[in-house]
Short mmCIF file of C-alpha atoms in Angstrom, two decimals:
data_model
loop_
_atom_site.label_atom_id
_atom_site.label_comp_id
_atom_site.label_asym_id
_atom_site.label_seq_id
_atom_site.Cartn_x
_atom_site.Cartn_y
_atom_site.Cartn_z
CA UNK K 1 0.00 0.00 0.00
CA UNK K 2 2.79 2.45 0.89
CA UNK K 3 4.67 1.44 -2.27
CA UNK K 4 1.56 2.20 -4.33
CA UNK K 5 1.19 5.55 -2.55
CA UNK K 6 4.71 6.68 -3.40
CA UNK K 7 4.44 5.35 -6.95
CA UNK K 8 1.37 7.45 -7.72
CA UNK K 9 2.50 10.44 -5.68
CA UNK K 10 5.68 10.61 -7.79
CA UNK K 11 3.81 10.11 -11.05
CA UNK K 12 0.81 12.38 -10.42
CA UNK K 13 2.87 15.07 -8.73
CA UNK K 14 0.19 15.87 -6.16
CA UNK K 15 -1.56 14.60 -3.04
CA UNK K 16 -4.50 16.97 -3.48
CA UNK K 17 -5.50 17.66 -7.09
CA UNK K 18 -4.47 21.15 -8.36
CA UNK K 19 -8.12 21.86 -9.24
CA UNK K 20 -9.08 21.65 -5.55
CA UNK K 21 -9.35 25.22 -4.21
CA UNK K 22 -9.20 25.60 -0.44
CA UNK K 23 -10.33 28.85 1.17
CA UNK K 24 -10.69 27.82 4.82
CA UNK K 25 -9.01 30.02 7.41
CA UNK K 26 -5.96 28.67 9.25
CA UNK K 27 -7.10 26.42 12.07
CA UNK K 28 -10.44 25.69 10.39
CA UNK K 29 -9.34 23.44 7.52
CA UNK K 30 -10.46 19.80 7.85
CA UNK K 31 -9.62 17.00 5.42
CA UNK K 32 -10.82 13.38 5.53
CA UNK K 33 -9.60 10.23 3.81
CA UNK K 34 -11.84 7.23 3.20
CA UNK K 35 -9.95 3.95 2.90
CA UNK K 36 -6.90 5.25 4.74
CA UNK K 37 -5.16 1.85 5.12
CA UNK K 38 -1.72 2.62 6.57
CA UNK K 39 -2.49 6.33 6.93
CA UNK K 40 0.47 7.21 4.69
CA UNK K 41 -1.48 9.75 2.57
CA UNK K 42 -2.56 11.67 5.69
CA UNK K 43 0.93 11.48 7.21
CA UNK K 44 2.46 12.89 4.01
CA UNK K 45 -0.22 15.58 3.85
CA UNK K 46 0.38 16.58 7.48
CA UNK K 47 4.03 17.21 6.63
CA UNK K 48 3.01 19.34 3.64
CA UNK K 49 0.18 21.39 5.21
CA UNK K 50 1.44 21.77 8.77
CA UNK K 51 -0.14 21.28 12.20
CA UNK K 52 -3.06 23.74 11.86
CA UNK K 53 -5.03 21.38 9.57
CA UNK K 54 -7.15 18.59 11.07
CA UNK K 55 -6.72 15.32 9.13
CA UNK K 56 -9.08 12.39 9.76
CA UNK K 57 -8.81 8.89 8.29
CA UNK K 58 -11.54 6.24 8.12
CA UNK K 59 -11.23 2.52 7.41
CA UNK K 60 -12.70 -0.79 8.53
CA UNK K 61 -9.23 -2.16 9.27
CA UNK K 62 -6.47 -0.06 10.87
CA UNK K 63 -4.14 -2.94 11.69
CA UNK K 64 -1.52 -1.64 9.22
CA UNK K 65 -1.62 1.95 10.48
CA UNK K 66 0.70 3.34 13.16
CA UNK K 67 -0.67 3.50 16.71
CA UNK K 68 -2.20 6.90 17.63
CA UNK K 69 0.86 7.76 19.74
CA UNK K 70 3.08 7.65 16.64
CA UNK K 71 0.88 9.78 14.38
CA UNK K 72 1.24 13.55 13.89
CA UNK K 73 -0.86 15.33 16.53
CA UNK K 74 -3.31 16.64 13.92
CA UNK K 75 -4.00 13.18 12.41
CA UNK K 76 -6.82 11.01 13.83
CA UNK K 77 -7.88 7.57 12.57
CA UNK K 78 -11.37 6.10 13.01
CA UNK K 79 -12.25 2.44 12.56
CA UNK K 80 -15.66 1.65 11.09
CA UNK K 81 -17.33 -1.70 10.44
CA UNK K 82 -18.04 -0.70 6.82
CA UNK K 83 -18.14 2.28 4.46
CA UNK K 84 -21.95 2.45 4.15
CA UNK K 85 -23.08 3.21 7.71
CA UNK K 86 -24.71 6.55 8.39
CA UNK K 87 -22.17 9.21 9.31
CA UNK K 88 -22.15 10.68 12.80
CA UNK K 89 -23.45 14.22 13.24
CA UNK K 90 -19.99 15.63 14.00
CA UNK K 91 -18.76 14.46 10.59
CA UNK K 92 -21.76 15.86 8.66
CA UNK K 93 -20.71 18.80 6.42
CA UNK K 94 -17.47 18.87 8.41
CA UNK K 95 -14.80 18.67 5.70
CA UNK K 96 -13.29 20.98 3.13
CA UNK K 97 -11.87 17.99 1.24
CA UNK K 98 -12.83 14.32 1.31
CA UNK K 99 -10.34 12.08 -0.45
CA UNK K 100 -11.36 8.52 -1.32
CA UNK K 101 -8.67 5.90 -1.81
CA UNK K 102 -8.79 2.51 -3.50
CA UNK K 103 -12.10 1.04 -2.25
CA UNK K 104 -13.33 -0.61 -5.44
CA UNK K 105 -13.89 -3.91 -3.62
CA UNK K 106 -16.57 -2.19 -1.53
CA UNK K 107 -18.66 -1.03 -4.50
CA UNK K 108 -21.37 -3.52 -5.39
CA UNK K 109 -23.59 -4.00 -8.44
CA UNK K 110 -21.50 -1.51 -10.43
CA UNK K 111 -23.07 1.34 -8.44
CA UNK K 112 -21.16 3.54 -5.95
CA UNK K 113 -24.34 5.57 -5.29
CA UNK K 114 -24.76 4.75 -1.59
CA UNK K 115 -21.14 5.62 -0.94
CA UNK K 116 -21.34 8.81 -3.00
CA UNK K 117 -24.27 10.09 -0.93
CA UNK K 118 -22.29 9.55 2.27
CA UNK K 119 -19.12 11.18 0.95
CA UNK K 120 -20.99 14.23 -0.37
CA UNK K 121 -22.81 14.57 2.97
CA UNK K 122 -19.44 14.81 4.73
CA UNK K 123 -18.45 17.86 2.65
CA UNK K 124 -18.99 21.45 3.67
CA UNK K 125 -20.85 23.50 1.03
CA UNK K 126 -18.18 24.39 -1.49
CA UNK K 127 -16.00 21.47 -0.37
CA UNK K 128 -14.28 19.05 -2.75
CA UNK K 129 -14.49 15.30 -3.23
CA UNK K 130 -11.40 13.63 -4.74
CA UNK K 131 -11.51 9.93 -5.62
CA UNK K 132 -8.25 8.17 -6.58
CA UNK K 133 -9.06 4.75 -8.01
CA UNK K 134 -6.73 2.34 -9.85
CA UNK K 135 -8.69 0.99 -12.81
CA UNK K 136 -8.21 -2.68 -11.99
CA UNK K 137 -11.08 -3.56 -14.34
CA UNK K 138 -8.72 -2.77 -17.21
CA UNK K 139 -5.40 -4.27 -16.16
CA UNK K 140 -3.17 -4.89 -19.16
CA UNK K 141 0.20 -6.35 -20.06
CA UNK K 142 3.06 -4.07 -21.07
CA UNK K 143 5.48 -6.11 -23.20
CA UNK K 144 9.13 -5.45 -23.92
CA UNK K 145 8.73 -7.81 -26.89
CA UNK K 146 5.19 -7.24 -28.23
CA UNK K 147 5.23 -10.32 -30.48
CA UNK K 148 5.73 -12.75 -27.59
CA UNK K 149 2.48 -14.38 -26.43
CA UNK K 150 1.59 -14.30 -22.73
CA UNK K 151 -0.94 -17.12 -22.27
CA UNK K 152 -0.35 -17.59 -18.52
CA UNK K 153 -0.66 -13.89 -17.71
CA UNK K 154 -3.66 -13.49 -20.03
CA UNK K 155 -5.38 -16.38 -18.26
CA UNK K 156 -4.57 -14.93 -14.83
CA UNK K 157 -5.98 -11.49 -15.64
CA UNK K 158 -9.13 -13.00 -17.15
CA UNK K 159 -9.66 -15.17 -14.06
CA UNK K 160 -8.98 -12.33 -11.58
CA UNK K 161 -11.31 -9.96 -13.42
CA UNK K 162 -14.12 -12.53 -13.49
CA UNK K 163 -13.61 -13.22 -9.79
CA UNK K 164 -13.56 -9.50 -9.00
CA UNK K 165 -16.84 -9.04 -10.90
CA UNK K 166 -18.42 -12.00 -9.12
CA UNK K 167 -17.51 -10.59 -5.71
CA UNK K 168 -18.91 -7.16 -6.60
CA UNK K 169 -22.09 -8.45 -8.25
CA UNK K 170 -21.08 -6.98 -11.60
CA UNK K 171 -18.22 -5.43 -13.58
CA UNK K 172 -16.22 -2.43 -12.35
CA UNK K 173 -17.22 -0.27 -15.31
CA UNK K 174 -18.17 2.53 -12.91
CA UNK K 175 -14.49 3.43 -12.41
CA UNK K 176 -14.18 4.83 -15.92
CA UNK K 177 -17.39 6.82 -15.35
CA UNK K 178 -16.44 8.46 -12.04
CA UNK K 179 -16.52 12.06 -13.39
CA UNK K 180 -20.02 11.47 -14.78
CA UNK K 181 -21.13 9.88 -11.48
CA UNK K 182 -19.89 12.97 -9.63
CA UNK K 183 -22.13 15.15 -11.81
CA UNK K 184 -25.09 12.83 -11.19
CA UNK K 185 -24.71 13.39 -7.46
CA UNK K 186 -24.67 17.16 -7.71
CA UNK K 187 -20.97 17.92 -7.86
CA UNK K 188 -19.41 20.43 -10.23
CA UNK K 189 -16.57 18.69 -12.09
CA UNK K 190 -13.79 20.97 -13.39
CA UNK K 191 -12.29 20.37 -16.80
CA UNK K 192 -9.07 18.43 -16.13
CA UNK K 193 -7.28 15.17 -16.82
CA UNK K 194 -9.03 12.27 -15.11
CA UNK K 195 -7.11 9.22 -16.43
CA UNK K 196 -3.39 8.83 -15.77
CA UNK K 197 -1.58 5.97 -17.57
CA UNK K 198 1.52 4.68 -15.84
CA UNK K 199 4.80 5.63 -17.60
CA UNK K 200 6.82 2.69 -18.89
CA UNK K 201 9.72 3.62 -16.57
CA UNK K 202 7.44 3.04 -13.55
CA UNK K 203 5.96 -0.19 -14.93
CA UNK K 204 8.11 -2.63 -12.88
CA UNK K 205 7.06 -0.90 -9.64
CA UNK K 206 3.43 -0.77 -10.76
CA UNK K 207 3.71 -4.48 -11.59
CA UNK K 208 4.75 -5.25 -8.02
CA UNK K 209 1.78 -3.25 -6.71
CA UNK K 210 -0.62 -5.20 -8.94
CA UNK K 211 0.89 -8.49 -7.78
CA UNK K 212 0.38 -7.55 -4.13
CA UNK K 213 -3.20 -6.43 -4.82
CA UNK K 214 -4.11 -9.68 -6.59
CA UNK K 215 -2.54 -11.79 -3.86
CA UNK K 216 -4.34 -9.85 -1.11
CA UNK K 217 -7.65 -10.28 -2.92
CA UNK K 218 -7.00 -14.02 -3.23
CA UNK K 219 -6.76 -14.37 0.58
CA UNK K 220 -9.98 -12.38 1.02
CA UNK K 221 -11.66 -14.74 -1.44
CA UNK K 222 -10.55 -17.76 0.61
CA UNK K 223 -12.64 -16.48 3.54
CA UNK K 224 -15.88 -16.00 1.61
CA UNK K 225 -18.68 -18.60 1.56
CA UNK K 226 -19.07 -20.12 -1.88
CA UNK K 227 -15.56 -19.14 -2.99
CA UNK K 228 -13.58 -21.77 -1.05
CA UNK K 229 -10.40 -22.78 -2.84
CA UNK K 230 -10.62 -20.09 -5.51
CA UNK K 231 -7.99 -17.92 -3.84
CA UNK K 232 -5.55 -20.80 -3.95
CA UNK K 233 -6.25 -21.16 -7.66
CA UNK K 234 -5.34 -17.50 -8.19
CA UNK K 235 -2.07 -17.87 -6.28
CA UNK K 236 -1.14 -20.94 -8.33
CA UNK K 237 -1.86 -19.05 -11.56
CA UNK K 238 0.16 -16.12 -10.26
CA UNK K 239 3.25 -18.30 -9.81
CA UNK K 240 3.02 -19.47 -13.42
CA UNK K 241 2.38 -15.95 -14.72
CA UNK K 242 5.21 -14.51 -12.60
CA UNK K 243 7.72 -16.79 -14.29
CA UNK K 244 6.33 -15.89 -17.72
CA UNK K 245 6.60 -12.16 -16.95
CA UNK K 246 10.19 -12.55 -15.76
CA UNK K 247 11.31 -14.52 -18.81
CA UNK K 248 9.41 -12.49 -21.43
CA UNK K 249 10.05 -9.02 -20.01
CA UNK K 250 6.45 -7.98 -19.34
CA UNK K 251 4.55 -6.15 -16.60
CA UNK K 252 0.93 -6.07 -15.45
CA UNK K 253 -0.21 -2.45 -15.09
CA UNK K 254 -3.34 -0.30 -14.94
CA UNK K 255 -4.22 3.39 -15.12
CA UNK K 256 -5.18 5.64 -12.22
CA UNK K 257 -8.51 7.47 -12.45
CA UNK K 258 -8.72 10.67 -10.39
CA UNK K 259 -12.13 12.35 -10.22
CA UNK K 260 -12.60 15.76 -8.60
CA UNK K 261 -15.89 17.47 -7.82
CA UNK K 262 -17.05 20.54 -5.89
CA UNK K 263 -20.16 20.49 -3.71
CA UNK K 264 -22.48 23.25 -4.89
CA UNK K 265 -22.91 26.01 -2.31
#
């Protein structure tokens, strides 16, 4: 997760999108992150913005995050059982910016609507929602030698995508439509680049991130009723594909989609 953070931070060149305009007075600025994982985005942002900004992170699992005693004093992490529960009153219209991380596995039936309503409700009038989402629905193979076939890796990506769709109750086509979804939920979307392909020079690092993501998902699958044994199948396919990638000079990569929207005053 931290490797992925630094990969995209270096490539995108920002933590908060340049189109996000913040007018809050010093001491009044509040920023939230949904899907905070290790808290690394908030920790980096605290270093950039200083101690006068309140930074809050939310996730259902904080086991990979530092203990509260090790965090910057203006960073607070909150554990929640899921991302759909009603927000507490003290978080309603509380934030100038809400940043959403990689939570695609928590969007079901190709519809992030329930989550969008919650995220928008957390924004102050005039606040901004920023959603950073790797487009794992469209993973692809970057080949050093384009003519070489990649049957093992092709089979792995097909299997992982089908499994991902089965878990979510449908395909992840919503990722590509995030800017349009923002408009549907009443946000003003500035004209800007929304899709960021990974540069070839970063492909080996991106490949490692994709490998970790697929392996993590395989262990989640092992714990789900009706999917017993399927995670082990993915890990077996990964071993075969890993060897093929190493020998053929190829990497599994995907783009990053970054949607930005402003809550109408």
